[in-house]
Coordinates of C-alpha atoms and ligand atoms in Angstrom, one line a residue:
M839 CA 76.0 -4.9 86.9
S840 CA 76.6 -3.9 90.5
R841 CA 73.8 -3.6 93.0
Q842 CA 71.7 -0.5 92.8
K843 CA 72.3 1.9 95.7
I844 CA 71.6 5.1 97.5
L845 CA 74.3 7.4 98.7
I846 CA 73.8 9.1 102.0
L847 CA 76.1 12.1 102.6
D848 CA 76.6 12.6 106.3
F849 CA 76.7 16.2 107.7
G850 CA 77.3 14.9 111.2
S851 CA 73.8 14.3 112.6
Q852 CA 73.5 11.8 115.4
V853 CA 70.7 10.1 113.5
T854 CA 72.3 9.6 110.1
Q855 CA 72.6 5.9 110.7
L856 CA 68.8 5.7 111.1
I857 CA 68.4 7.0 107.5
A858 CA 70.6 4.1 106.3
R859 CA 68.6 1.7 108.4
R860 CA 65.3 2.9 107.0
V861 CA 66.6 2.7 103.4
R862 CA 67.8 -0.8 104.0
E863 CA 64.5 -1.8 105.6
A864 CA 63.0 -0.9 102.2
H865 CA 65.5 -3.5 100.9
V866 CA 67.6 -1.0 99.0
Y867 CA 71.3 -1.0 99.6
C868 CA 72.9 2.3 100.7
E869 CA 76.2 3.6 102.0
V870 CA 77.0 6.5 104.3
H871 CA 79.9 8.7 103.4
P872 CA 81.1 12.1 104.8
C873 CA 79.7 15.2 103.2
D874 CA 83.1 16.5 102.2
V875 CA 83.8 13.9 99.6
S876 CA 85.1 15.6 96.4
D877 CA 83.2 16.2 93.2
E878 CA 85.5 13.8 91.5
W879 CA 84.7 11.1 94.1
V880 CA 81.0 11.5 93.5
R881 CA 81.4 11.3 89.8
R882 CA 83.4 8.1 90.1
Y883 CA 80.9 6.7 92.6
A884 CA 78.1 7.3 90.2
A885 CA 80.0 6.2 87.0
D886 CA 78.7 2.6 86.7
G887 CA 75.1 3.6 86.8
A888 CA 74.3 1.8 90.0
L889 CA 73.7 4.9 92.0
K890 CA 70.0 5.8 92.0
G891 CA 69.7 8.7 94.4
V892 CA 71.3 10.8 97.1
I893 CA 70.2 11.7 100.6
L894 CA 71.8 14.7 102.4
S895 CA 71.6 14.1 106.2
G896 CA 71.0 16.5 109.0
G897 CA 74.0 18.1 110.8
H898 CA 74.9 19.4 114.2
A899 CA 75.9 22.8 112.8
S900 CA 73.7 25.4 111.0
A901 CA 73.9 25.9 107.3
Y902 CA 73.9 29.6 108.0
E903 CA 77.2 29.4 110.0
S904 CA 78.8 26.2 108.8
A905 CA 80.9 25.9 105.7
D906 CA 79.9 22.3 105.1
R907 CA 78.4 21.9 101.6
A908 CA 77.4 19.0 99.5
P909 CA 79.7 18.5 96.5
Q910 CA 77.9 20.5 93.8
T911 CA 78.1 17.5 91.4
V912 CA 75.4 15.8 93.5
F913 CA 72.9 18.3 91.9
E914 CA 74.3 17.7 88.4
L915 CA 74.0 13.9 88.1
G916 CA 70.4 13.9 87.0
L917 CA 69.5 11.8 90.0
P918 CA 66.9 12.5 92.7
V919 CA 68.2 14.2 95.9
L920 CA 66.5 14.4 99.3
G921 CA 67.8 16.9 101.8
I922 CA 66.9 16.4 105.5
C923 CA 67.1 19.3 108.0
Y924 CA 70.7 20.6 107.4
G925 CA 70.7 18.7 104.1
M926 CA 67.6 20.7 103.0
Q927 CA 69.2 24.0 104.1
T928 CA 72.4 23.4 102.2
M929 CA 70.4 22.3 99.2
A930 CA 68.5 25.6 99.3
Q931 CA 71.7 27.6 99.7
Q932 CA 73.6 25.8 97.0
L933 CA 70.7 26.1 94.5
G934 CA 70.1 29.8 95.0
G935 CA 67.7 30.0 97.9
K936 CA 68.3 31.6 101.3
V937 CA 68.8 30.4 104.8
E938 CA 68.6 32.5 107.9
S939 CA 69.4 32.1 111.5
G940 CA 66.1 31.3 113.2
R941 CA 65.2 33.2 116.4
Q942 CA 63.1 30.4 117.6
R943 CA 64.6 26.9 118.0
E944 CA 62.3 24.1 117.3
F945 CA 63.1 20.8 118.9
G946 CA 60.8 17.8 119.1
Y947 CA 57.2 17.2 118.1
A948 CA 55.7 19.4 115.5
E949 CA 52.6 19.3 113.3
V950 CA 53.3 20.2 109.7
R951 CA 50.8 21.2 107.1
A952 CA 51.6 18.9 104.3
R953 CA 50.9 20.2 100.9
G954 CA 50.3 16.8 99.4
H955 CA 50.7 17.7 95.8
T956 CA 54.3 16.3 95.4
A957 CA 55.4 12.8 94.6
L958 CA 57.0 12.6 98.0
L959 CA 54.1 13.5 100.3
K960 CA 51.1 12.7 98.1
D961 CA 48.2 11.2 100.1
L962 CA 50.4 11.0 103.3
Q963 CA 48.8 12.6 106.3
D964 CA 48.2 11.8 109.9
F965 CA 45.1 13.9 110.4
R966 CA 43.0 16.7 108.9
T967 CA 42.4 20.1 110.3
A968 CA 38.9 21.6 110.6
E969 CA 39.7 23.6 107.5
G970 CA 40.5 20.4 105.6
Y971 CA 44.3 20.7 105.5
G972 CA 46.3 17.4 105.7
M973 CA 48.7 17.4 108.6
L974 CA 51.8 15.3 109.4
K975 CA 53.1 14.6 112.9
V976 CA 56.9 15.0 112.7
W977 CA 60.1 15.4 114.7
M978 CA 61.8 18.7 114.1
S979 CA 65.2 19.8 115.3
H980 CA 66.6 23.0 113.9
G981 CA 67.5 26.6 114.7
D982 CA 67.9 28.0 111.2
K983 CA 65.5 27.9 108.4
V984 CA 65.1 28.3 104.7
T985 CA 63.5 31.7 104.1
E986 CA 63.6 31.9 100.3
L987 CA 63.0 29.0 97.9
P988 CA 65.6 28.4 95.3
P989 CA 64.4 29.0 91.7
G990 CA 62.3 26.1 90.4
F991 CA 61.2 25.0 93.9
K992 CA 57.7 25.0 95.3
L993 CA 56.5 24.9 98.9
M994 CA 55.8 21.3 100.1
A995 CA 55.2 21.7 103.9
S996 CA 55.0 24.4 106.5
T997 CA 54.4 25.1 110.2
D998 CA 53.7 28.5 111.9
S999 CA 57.2 28.9 113.1
C1000 CA 58.8 27.4 110.0
P1001 CA 56.9 28.6 106.9
I1002 CA 59.2 26.6 104.6
A1003 CA 59.3 23.2 106.3
G1004 CA 59.5 21.3 103.0
M1005 CA 60.3 22.2 99.4
A1006 CA 60.3 20.4 96.1
D1007 CA 61.6 20.8 92.5
E1008 CA 59.7 18.0 90.9
A1009 CA 61.2 18.5 87.4
R1010 CA 64.7 17.8 88.8
R1011 CA 63.4 15.4 91.5
F1012 CA 64.9 17.5 94.4
Y1013 CA 63.1 17.4 97.7
G1014 CA 63.9 18.9 101.1
V1015 CA 62.3 18.5 104.5
Q1016 CA 63.2 20.4 107.6
F1017 CA 61.9 17.6 109.8
H1018 CA 63.5 14.1 110.3
P1019 CA 61.6 11.3 108.4
E1020 CA 64.2 8.8 109.7
V1021 CA 63.1 8.8 113.3
T1022 CA 60.1 6.8 114.4
H1023 CA 58.5 9.9 116.0
T1024 CA 57.7 11.1 112.5
A1025 CA 54.7 8.8 112.0
Q1026 CA 54.8 8.7 108.1
G1027 CA 58.6 8.9 108.0
R1028 CA 59.2 5.4 106.9
A1029 CA 56.6 5.8 104.1
M1030 CA 58.3 9.0 102.9
L1031 CA 61.8 7.4 102.7
E1032 CA 60.4 4.3 101.0
R1033 CA 58.6 6.5 98.6
F1034 CA 61.8 8.4 97.9
V1035 CA 64.0 5.4 97.3
L1036 CA 61.5 3.1 95.6
D1037 CA 59.2 5.4 93.6
I1038 CA 61.2 8.6 93.1
C1039 CA 64.7 7.0 92.7
G1040 CA 63.2 3.8 91.2
A1041 CA 65.8 1.7 93.1
R1042 CA 65.3 -2.0 92.9
P1043 CA 64.5 -3.5 96.3
D1044 CA 67.0 -6.3 96.0
W1045 CA 68.9 -6.0 99.3
V1046 CA 67.8 -9.4 100.7
M1047 CA 69.8 -11.3 103.2
R1048 CA 69.3 -14.7 101.5
D1049 CA 71.1 -13.4 98.4
H1050 CA 73.6 -11.6 100.5
V1051 CA 74.9 -14.9 101.9
A1052 CA 75.9 -16.1 98.4
E1053 CA 77.5 -12.8 97.5
A1054 CA 79.4 -12.6 100.8
V1055 CA 80.7 -16.1 100.5
A1056 CA 81.9 -15.5 97.0
A1057 CA 83.6 -12.2 98.1
I1058 CA 85.4 -13.9 101.0
R1059 CA 86.7 -16.7 98.8
E1060 CA 87.9 -14.2 96.3
Q1061 CA 89.6 -12.1 99.0
V1062 CA 91.2 -14.9 101.0
G1063 CA 92.1 -17.3 98.2
D1064 CA 93.9 -20.3 99.7
E1065 CA 95.3 -18.5 102.7
E1066 CA 94.5 -19.1 106.3
V1067 CA 92.3 -17.0 108.6
I1068 CA 92.1 -16.7 112.4
L1069 CA 89.2 -15.3 114.3
G1070 CA 88.6 -14.5 118.0
L1071 CA 85.3 -16.0 119.0
S1072 CA 83.7 -14.4 122.0
G1073 CA 80.3 -16.0 122.1
G1074 CA 78.7 -12.7 121.1
V1075 CA 76.5 -12.2 118.1
D1076 CA 78.9 -10.4 115.8
S1077 CA 81.9 -12.7 116.1
S1078 CA 79.6 -15.8 116.0
V1079 CA 78.0 -14.7 112.7
A1080 CA 81.3 -13.7 111.2
A1081 CA 82.7 -17.1 112.1
A1082 CA 79.7 -19.0 110.6
L1083 CA 79.9 -16.9 107.4
I1084 CA 83.7 -17.4 107.0
H1085 CA 83.4 -21.0 107.8
R1086 CA 80.7 -21.4 105.2
S1087 CA 83.1 -19.7 102.7
I1088 CA 86.4 -21.4 103.4
G1089 CA 85.9 -24.3 105.8
D1090 CA 89.0 -25.4 107.5
Q1091 CA 91.1 -22.5 106.3
L1092 CA 89.5 -20.8 109.3
T1093 CA 90.7 -21.4 112.8
C1094 CA 88.6 -19.8 115.6
V1095 CA 90.3 -19.0 118.9
F1096 CA 88.0 -18.9 121.9
V1097 CA 89.6 -17.3 124.9
D1098 CA 87.7 -18.2 128.1
H1099 CA 88.6 -15.5 130.6
G1100 CA 86.6 -17.2 133.4
L1101 CA 84.2 -14.3 133.4
M1102 CA 81.7 -15.8 131.0
R1103 CA 78.0 -16.6 131.6
L1104 CA 77.0 -20.1 132.8
N1105 CA 78.1 -22.8 130.4
E1106 CA 78.9 -20.2 127.8
G1107 CA 82.2 -21.9 126.7
D1108 CA 80.5 -25.2 126.3
M1109 CA 77.7 -23.6 124.2
V1110 CA 80.2 -21.9 121.9
M1111 CA 82.2 -25.1 121.5
G1112 CA 79.0 -27.2 121.0
M1113 CA 77.8 -24.8 118.2
F1114 CA 81.0 -24.3 116.4
A1115 CA 83.1 -27.4 116.9
D1116 CA 80.4 -30.0 117.2
R1117 CA 77.6 -28.7 115.0
L1118 CA 79.4 -26.7 112.3
H1119 CA 82.6 -28.7 112.5
A1120 CA 84.7 -25.6 112.5
R1121 CA 88.3 -25.7 113.8
V1122 CA 88.1 -24.1 117.3
V1123 CA 90.9 -23.7 119.8
R1124 CA 89.5 -23.2 123.3
V1125 CA 92.0 -21.6 125.6
D1126 CA 91.1 -21.7 129.3
A1127 CA 92.9 -18.6 130.6
S1128 CA 90.6 -18.1 133.7
Q1129 CA 93.3 -18.6 136.3
L1130 CA 95.5 -16.1 134.5
F1131 CA 92.8 -13.5 134.5
L1132 CA 91.8 -14.2 138.2
D1133 CA 95.4 -13.8 139.3
A1134 CA 95.8 -10.6 137.4
L1135 CA 92.6 -9.2 139.0
A1136 CA 93.4 -10.2 142.6
G1137 CA 93.2 -7.3 144.9
V1138 CA 92.0 -4.9 142.1
T1139 CA 88.9 -2.9 142.9
D1140 CA 88.8 0.0 140.5
P1141 CA 86.5 -0.5 137.6
E1142 CA 88.6 1.2 135.0
Q1143 CA 91.7 -0.7 136.1
K1144 CA 89.8 -4.0 135.9
R1145 CA 88.7 -3.2 132.4
K1146 CA 92.2 -2.4 131.4
I1147 CA 93.7 -5.5 132.9
I1148 CA 91.1 -7.7 131.2
G1149 CA 91.5 -6.0 127.8
R1150 CA 95.2 -6.2 127.9
L1151 CA 95.4 -9.8 129.0
F1152 CA 92.8 -10.8 126.4
V1153 CA 95.0 -9.3 123.6
D1154 CA 98.1 -11.0 125.1
V1155 CA 96.5 -14.5 125.2
F1156 CA 95.0 -14.1 121.8
K1157 CA 98.4 -13.0 120.4
E1158 CA 100.2 -15.9 121.9
Q1159 CA 97.6 -18.3 120.4
A1160 CA 97.9 -16.7 117.0
R1161 CA 101.7 -17.0 117.1
K1162 CA 101.4 -20.7 118.2
L1163 CA 99.1 -21.4 115.3
Q1164 CA 101.4 -19.7 112.9
A1165 CA 104.4 -21.6 114.2
A1166 CA 102.7 -25.0 114.3
D1167 CA 101.8 -24.8 110.7
A1168 CA 105.4 -24.7 109.4
S1169 CA 104.4 -26.8 106.4
K1170 CA 102.1 -24.0 105.2
K1171 CA 102.6 -20.2 105.3
G1172 CA 100.5 -19.9 108.5
A1173 CA 97.6 -17.5 109.0
Q1174 CA 97.7 -14.4 106.8
W1175 CA 94.3 -13.0 107.9
L1176 CA 92.7 -11.8 111.1
A1177 CA 88.9 -11.9 110.9
Q1178 CA 86.8 -9.5 113.1
G1179 CA 83.1 -9.1 113.6
T1180 CA 83.2 -5.3 113.0
I1181 CA 79.7 -4.1 112.0
Y1182 CA 78.6 -1.0 110.1
P1183 CA 77.8 1.2 113.1
D1184 CA 81.3 0.5 114.5
V1185 CA 82.7 1.6 111.1
I1186 CA 80.6 4.8 111.0
E1187 CA 81.1 5.6 114.7
S1188 CA 84.8 5.4 114.6
G1189 CA 84.7 7.6 111.5
G1190 CA 86.6 4.9 109.7
A1191 CA 84.3 4.3 106.8
H1192 CA 86.3 6.8 104.7
A1193 CA 89.7 6.8 103.2
H1194 CA 89.5 10.5 102.6
K1195 CA 89.4 13.5 104.9
G1196 CA 88.1 11.8 108.1
G1197 CA 84.6 10.9 109.0
K1198 CA 82.0 13.5 109.9
A1199 CA 80.3 11.5 112.6
V1200 CA 81.7 12.3 116.0
T1201 CA 83.9 9.5 117.3
I1202 CA 81.8 8.0 120.1
K1203 CA 83.9 5.0 121.0
S1204 CA 86.4 2.9 119.2
H1205 CA 85.7 -0.7 120.2
H1206 CA 87.4 -3.2 118.1
N1207 CA 87.6 -6.4 120.1
V1208 CA 91.3 -6.8 119.3
G1209 CA 92.3 -3.2 118.4
G1210 CA 95.7 -2.8 116.9
L1211 CA 96.2 -6.5 116.6
P1212 CA 96.4 -7.0 112.8
E1213 CA 99.4 -4.6 112.6
Q1214 CA 101.2 -6.2 115.6
L1215 CA 100.7 -9.7 114.2
G1216 CA 101.4 -8.7 110.6
L1217 CA 98.0 -9.9 109.5
K1218 CA 95.6 -8.6 106.9
L1219 CA 92.1 -7.7 108.2
L1220 CA 89.0 -9.6 107.1
E1221 CA 85.8 -7.9 108.2
P1222 CA 82.9 -9.5 106.4
L1223 CA 80.1 -7.8 108.4
R1224 CA 81.5 -4.2 107.8
E1225 CA 78.5 -3.3 105.7
L1226 CA 75.8 -4.6 108.0
F1227 CA 73.6 -3.2 110.8
K1228 CA 73.0 -5.2 113.9
D1229 CA 69.6 -6.4 112.8
E1230 CA 71.0 -7.4 109.4
V1231 CA 73.8 -9.4 111.2
R1232 CA 71.1 -11.2 113.1
E1233 CA 69.2 -11.9 109.9
L1234 CA 72.3 -13.2 108.3
G1235 CA 73.0 -15.4 111.3
I1236 CA 69.6 -17.0 110.9
A1237 CA 70.1 -17.4 107.2
L1238 CA 73.4 -19.2 108.0
G1239 CA 71.5 -21.6 110.3
L1240 CA 72.6 -20.3 113.7
P1241 CA 70.0 -20.9 116.4
P1242 CA 67.8 -17.9 117.3
E1243 CA 68.8 -18.1 121.0
M1244 CA 72.3 -17.4 119.9
V1245 CA 71.5 -14.7 117.3
Y1246 CA 69.0 -12.8 119.5
R1247 CA 71.0 -13.0 122.7
H1248 CA 71.4 -9.9 124.8
P1249 CA 74.7 -8.0 124.4
F1250 CA 77.4 -9.0 126.9
P1251 CA 80.3 -6.7 127.7
G1252 CA 83.8 -7.6 126.7
P1253 CA 85.1 -7.7 130.3
G1254 CA 82.1 -10.0 131.1
L1255 CA 81.3 -10.6 134.7
G1256 CA 84.4 -8.6 135.6
V1257 CA 82.2 -5.5 135.5
R1258 CA 79.2 -7.2 137.1
I1259 CA 81.1 -8.3 140.3
L1260 CA 81.5 -5.0 142.1
G1261 CA 85.0 -4.4 143.4
E1262 CA 87.4 -7.2 143.6
V1263 CA 86.8 -10.2 141.3
K1264 CA 87.0 -13.7 142.9
K1265 CA 86.2 -17.1 141.5
E1266 CA 83.7 -17.7 144.3
Y1267 CA 81.8 -14.6 143.4
A1268 CA 81.8 -15.4 139.7
D1269 CA 80.4 -18.9 140.4
L1270 CA 77.6 -17.5 142.5
L1271 CA 76.8 -14.8 140.0
R1272 CA 76.7 -17.1 137.0
R1273 CA 74.1 -19.3 138.7
A1274 CA 72.0 -16.4 139.8
D1275 CA 72.2 -14.9 136.4
A1276 CA 71.2 -18.1 134.7
I1277 CA 68.1 -18.4 136.9
F1278 CA 67.1 -14.9 136.0
I1279 CA 67.5 -15.4 132.3
D1280 CA 65.8 -18.8 132.5
E1281 CA 62.7 -17.3 134.1
L1282 CA 62.7 -14.4 131.7
R1283 CA 62.6 -16.8 128.8
A1284 CA 59.9 -18.9 130.5
A1285 CA 57.7 -15.8 131.0
K1286 CA 58.3 -14.7 127.4
Q1287 CA 59.9 -11.5 128.7
Y1288 CA 63.5 -12.1 127.4
D1289 CA 62.8 -10.7 123.9
E1290 CA 60.8 -7.9 125.4
V1291 CA 63.8 -6.4 127.2
S1292 CA 67.0 -5.2 125.6
Q1293 CA 69.4 -6.5 128.2
A1294 CA 69.0 -8.3 131.5
F1295 CA 71.5 -9.7 134.0
A1296 CA 72.4 -10.1 137.6
V1297 CA 75.0 -8.1 139.5
F1298 CA 77.0 -9.4 142.4
L1299 CA 77.3 -7.1 145.5
P1300 CA 80.1 -8.2 147.8
V1301 CA 78.2 -7.2 151.0
K1302 CA 76.5 -9.6 153.4
S1303 CA 73.0 -9.2 154.7
V1304 CA 71.1 -11.0 157.4
G1305 CA 68.3 -13.4 156.5
V1306 CA 66.3 -16.2 157.9
M1307 CA 65.8 -19.6 156.2
G1308 CA 64.0 -22.4 157.9
D1309 CA 64.9 -22.1 161.6
G1310 CA 68.2 -20.6 161.0
R1311 CA 69.7 -17.1 160.6
T1312 CA 71.7 -16.6 157.4
Y1313 CA 74.3 -14.0 156.6
E1314 CA 75.1 -14.1 152.9
Y1315 CA 75.7 -12.0 149.8
V1316 CA 73.3 -9.9 147.8
V1317 CA 72.6 -9.9 144.0
A1318 CA 70.8 -7.1 142.1
L1319 CA 68.8 -7.8 139.0
R1320 CA 68.9 -5.4 136.1
A1321 CA 66.6 -5.3 133.1
V1322 CA 66.4 -2.4 130.7
R1323 CA 64.6 -1.4 127.6
T1324 CA 66.5 0.7 125.0
T1325 CA 66.9 1.1 121.3
D1326 CA 70.5 2.5 121.1
F1327 CA 71.9 1.7 124.6
M1328 CA 72.8 5.4 124.9
T1329 CA 69.7 5.9 127.1
A1330 CA 67.6 3.3 128.7
S1331 CA 64.7 2.8 131.0
W1332 CA 64.4 0.1 133.6
A1333 CA 62.0 -2.6 132.6
E1334 CA 58.8 -2.9 134.6
L1335 CA 58.8 -6.7 134.9
P1336 CA 55.8 -8.4 136.3
H1337 CA 56.0 -8.7 140.1
E1338 CA 55.2 -12.5 140.0
L1339 CA 58.2 -13.0 137.7
L1340 CA 60.5 -11.0 140.0
A1341 CA 59.2 -13.0 143.0
R1342 CA 59.8 -16.3 141.3
V1343 CA 63.4 -15.3 140.4
S1344 CA 64.1 -14.1 143.9
N1345 CA 62.7 -17.2 145.4
R1346 CA 64.7 -19.5 143.1
I1347 CA 68.0 -17.6 143.6
V1348 CA 67.8 -17.6 147.3
N1349 CA 66.8 -21.2 147.5
E1350 CA 69.0 -22.7 144.8
V1351 CA 72.2 -20.6 145.2
R1352 CA 73.6 -21.1 148.6
G1353 CA 75.7 -18.1 149.4
I1354 CA 73.1 -15.6 148.3
S1355 CA 70.4 -14.6 150.7
R1356 CA 68.9 -11.4 149.3
V1357 CA 67.8 -10.2 145.8
V1358 CA 67.1 -6.6 144.9
Y1359 CA 65.8 -5.0 141.7
D1360 CA 67.6 -2.0 140.1
I1361 CA 65.1 0.8 139.2
T1362 CA 67.6 3.3 137.9
G1363 CA 67.3 4.7 134.3
K1364 CA 70.2 5.7 132.1
P1365 CA 70.9 8.5 132.6
P1366 CA 71.6 8.9 135.5
G1367 CA 72.8 5.3 135.9
T1368 CA 74.6 3.3 133.3
I1369 CA 73.4 -0.1 132.2
E1370 CA 76.3 -1.9 133.7
W1371 CA 77.1 -1.2 137.3
E1372 CA 80.8 -0.6 136.7
Ligands
XMP1281 P1 76.7 1.2 129.9 O1 77.0 0.5 131.1 O2 77.8 2.1 129.4 O3 76.6 0.1 128.7 O4 75.4 1.9 129.9 C1 76.1 0.3 127.4 C2 76.1 -1.0 126.7 O5 77.5 -1.3 126.4 C3 77.9 -2.6 127.0 N1 79.2 -2.4 127.6 C4 80.3 -2.9 127.0 N2 80.5 -3.7 125.9 N3 82.9 -3.8 126.3 C5 81.8 -4.1 125.6 O6 82.0 -4.8 124.6 C6 82.8 -3.0 127.4 O7 83.8 -2.7 128.1 C7 81.4 -2.6 127.8 N4 80.9 -1.8 128.8 C8 79.6 -1.7 128.6 C9 76.8 -2.8 128.1 O8 76.7 -4.2 128.3 C10 75.6 -2.2 127.4 O9 75.0 -3.1 126.5

C-alpha cells in the first residue's frame, strides 16, 4: 500500500508551503496541488485509500470576489477537511453558509476566544480571560469573513471583529479557521495542525528520512535502469545531496561534473573533490574554467551583465563537458539522464508541480541551475529531491553520511564571488576576498556563531583607503562583512554579532591578508538592502 498522505489545495497564499512543512514535521507525507484540480483528479488521487485528509490553504483573493472554489468532491470523500483563511471561506460558501466583504481588515496579531469543545481545539489555549474564557494568540490576515455558518456547523472560535473565526462540523470532520495555524506567530498552530493530521485524519506518522533513503534509492534504480546519468555539482547543499543519493543508488552510472568558475570560496573545489571523489569514490570530472570566466568578465562592471555572462558561460562549459562524456563513451549509449538538485520549494515557486492548468502560487523566480539544458542536450531529467523541503534535504544528506559542515553550509549564490566583488571582477580581487571570507567564517565557527546566522560572507570593495601599520602608511582595499538572520531570505535583519568577534575578524584580516587595510560591517536590513551587494 502506498504511503498515507494529506492533500493541500493551494489557493495562492504566500504561506501555503508552511502548511506542508508543518504537516511533514509531524512526519506525515503531504503534497501541494493547485485549487483548480478537477473533481475527477481528486477522485483518482484518493482512489487507493492512501489519502487521509485535505487542507484548503489561504489565498490572496477574497472568497466574496474570487471564483476559486475547491473541487466539490473534496467534501464528498468522507475524509476530514481543514479550511484555513480563504480555505475556510470557500468551505463555508460551498457548503451553504455565507461570506461577506469585511469593512475592517484584520492583519497580524489577534486574540481569539477559543471555544475548546471541538476535537481540533480541545484544551488548547494560551491564556484565560478574567471571565474564564480560553484564548488563543493567533496570526490573522483577512478582509472578508464568514457571516453565516453552513448547516451542520457550530462556532469554534471568535474575535470581536470576526465573530466567526472558526467553525466545525464534527460529524463530517470539517473544520475551518480564519487565522493561520501554519505560521509560528500562532502559538498553538503546530499543535492544531498535528492534531488535525494525526488525531482527526488518523494519518500514520511514517514520513521518516531514514526510510526515505531506501525508498528513494529503489525509485532511482527503477527509473534509471542501466542508463547513465550526469550531474552538475556546484558544492551547494542541494546538488551535493542529490549526487550522494544518486551515487548510493547507481554508483558509477553517475558522472558528476564540477565546473570551477574561479569564483568559488577558499579551497571549495578541493573540498568538493575530497568529498565526492576521494571519500565517496564517485566519478567526478573537475573542469577548471576560471580563466575563461575571468576573460569574459574583464571590463564588465554592471551586476546584471556579470550575472548573465556567468550564467551563460556556465551552461556552455557544462554542455561541452556533457557532450564530451557522451562522445567518449562510444561503446555505450552515453548519458541519457541529467540529474538536478531541484527541491520542492523550487517546484512550487515556479508553479511547475502541476501538469494541469498551471500552478496557483505566483512565480517568484525560476532558478534551475541549468535551465533548459535537458532539452538542448536531449536528456531526460532526474530530480530525486523534488519532493523535499530544504530541511528535509539536509536531513537526507546526514542520513547519507555527508558531513554536517557541508550539509549545514550557508547558501552561496550561483555567480559566486562574481556578485561579491563590486564592479569589475579580477583574479587579484577574488584571491584577496577568498582569504578574508575564510577568516570571517573561521572565526564565526570558532565563536559558535556560524549556525546562529543564516548567511555570512565578506564583500570586496575596489576602493583604497589610507591606514597605518607599524611605522608605515598603508593604502589598500576595503572589505565589508555581512551577516544576516532570516527564515525565508525574502526579508532579513543584520546580525548583531559580538563586538569582540568582529574585532578579532577585523584584526586577522588586516594582519593576514596583505592588500586589505580596512574592514567595515554592514548594518543594512533587507529591505531596504538585499543580502548580496550586487
Ligand atoms: P538577495 O541578495 O537577493 O539574496 O537578498 C537572497 C538569497 O539569494 C541568494 N542569491 C542567489 N542565489 N543565484 C543563486 O543561486 C543568484 O544569482 C543569487 N543571487 C542571490 C543570496 O545569496 C541569498 O541567499
